[in-house]
XYZ file of C-alpha atoms in Angstrom:
66
model
C 69.114 48.264 145.763
C 69.030 50.194 141.860
C 65.308 51.551 140.640
C 64.175 49.595 137.554
C 64.233 51.052 134.126
C 63.353 50.627 130.948
C 64.272 52.212 127.556
C 61.619 51.266 125.000
C 62.157 52.718 121.405
C 59.833 53.106 118.469
C 60.512 53.380 114.610
C 58.122 56.150 113.645
C 57.021 58.139 110.504
C 55.361 61.395 110.288
C 51.813 60.816 108.131
C 50.859 63.994 108.206
C 51.426 67.431 110.236
C 54.900 68.969 110.726
C 57.041 67.865 114.142
C 56.232 70.743 116.890
C 57.969 71.200 120.009
C 55.369 70.944 122.913
C 55.358 70.996 126.905
C 56.749 67.698 126.670
C 59.943 68.416 124.245
C 61.922 71.407 123.499
C 63.075 70.493 119.513
C 62.299 68.002 117.383
C 64.814 67.156 114.907
C 65.697 64.152 112.758
C 69.673 62.985 112.472
C 71.611 60.509 110.871
C 73.529 57.960 112.342
C 77.109 59.533 111.703
C 76.072 63.408 112.909
C 74.075 62.266 116.295
C 74.262 65.423 118.785
C 75.334 65.369 121.963
C 73.852 62.338 124.072
C 72.606 62.048 127.467
C 74.947 59.707 128.423
C 73.146 58.009 131.406
C 70.015 57.596 129.216
C 70.811 56.329 125.752
C 74.388 55.909 124.396
C 75.522 56.046 120.643
C 75.972 52.173 120.461
C 72.602 51.563 122.139
C 71.289 54.123 119.204
C 73.206 51.535 116.473
C 71.765 48.741 117.735
C 68.218 50.524 116.723
C 69.296 51.052 112.972
C 71.086 47.403 112.942
C 67.568 46.315 113.557
C 65.625 48.684 111.482
C 67.856 46.959 108.546
C 67.291 43.102 109.941
C 63.663 43.281 110.515
C 63.866 39.423 110.870
C 65.866 39.675 113.878
C 64.599 39.221 117.355
C 63.944 42.079 120.110
C 67.167 43.098 122.361
C 66.759 42.261 126.380
C 68.935 43.030 129.068
């Protein structure tokens, strides 16, 4: 039996300070959809990120569940 996995994606806004690496992250950067860095495809795919952008542009859409 495969373990369960959840992906929670959030739309965030920096309201103060500067994005800073920490013990949990080696780097902090933002990328446009058409210039994504190499992805860890077993964690997230370009199609999933694209779907998030589609939801952002269409806030009336219901949440996606798989």
